[in-house]
Amino acid sequence: MAKTGAGILMYKFENRELRIFLVHLGGPYYKNKDFGYWMIPKGEVENGEDDFTCALRELEEEIGLKLSNDSKQYIDLGEIKQKGGKLVHIFAIQYNFGGFFMKQSFIEIEYPKGSGKKIKFPEVDELGFFSLDEARKKILKSQEEFIDRLVGRLN
């Protein structure tokens, strides 16, 4: 069975311009990589958890931001199947977030692979709101569809 993930796409308007919130993964594999390496904050749905609850939990775990659990405030952007087969369900909300970490979560991996050495690093190392054009350049290509869906829903 394919793994499933869920996340929250935050957006806001500055001077009537749509701004999209994205995060950049931390760690050695993503260091110094920009275009195509940013994403919507998301994570894996746990057993017995619904997609919306997962999306809220992941946002809080990754950057420390706790949003309303009133699903009526969100736009359901549906799901996509990413390149690796993972299904991802995204919910969008207009939220004027300052764009800074409230807290950071850390993960540990073996690096370099096969070395037996463990390193610990932030799951997300950068975040921010971007113009529509810049967000389209930065976001993981498989998630760009969610930006298109959001724009379509807002028009």
mmCIF file of C-alpha atoms in Angstrom, residues 15 17 37-38 40 43 56 65 71 82 84 86 89 99 105 109 112 130 141 147:
data_model
loop_
_atom_site.group_PDB
_atom_site.id
_atom_site.type_symbol
_atom_site.label_atom_id
_atom_site.label_comp_id
_atom_site.label_asym_id
_atom_site.label_seq_id
_atom_site.Cartn_x
_atom_site.Cartn_y
_atom_site.Cartn_z
ATOM 1 C CA ASN A 15 -0.006 44.583 -1.588
ATOM 2 C CA GLU A 17 0.131 39.961 -4.442
ATOM 3 C CA TYR A 37 14.004 21.673 -3.294
ATOM 4 C CA TRP A 38 11.373 23.601 -1.329
ATOM 5 C CA ILE A 40 4.733 22.464 1.376
ATOM 6 C CA GLY A 43 4.380 14.565 6.755
ATOM 7 C CA LEU A 56 -2.026 20.213 11.380
ATOM 8 C CA LEU A 65 2.892 26.771 14.380
ATOM 9 C CA SER A 71 -11.752 22.519 8.750
ATOM 10 C CA GLN A 82 4.248 11.995 -6.172
ATOM 11 C CA GLY A 84 7.820 7.820 -5.697
ATOM 12 C CA LYS A 86 3.338 8.551 -2.240
ATOM 13 C CA HIS A 89 -3.245 15.511 0.456
ATOM 14 C CA GLY A 99 7.626 33.510 8.606
ATOM 15 C CA SER A 105 12.274 19.477 15.086
ATOM 16 C CA ILE A 109 20.470 9.807 10.072
ATOM 17 C CA PRO A 112 27.690 9.307 5.061
ATOM 18 C CA PHE A 130 7.418 33.713 -1.835
ATOM 19 C CA LYS A 141 7.914 19.921 -9.213
ATOM 20 C CA ILE A 147 -0.150 25.991 -6.327
#
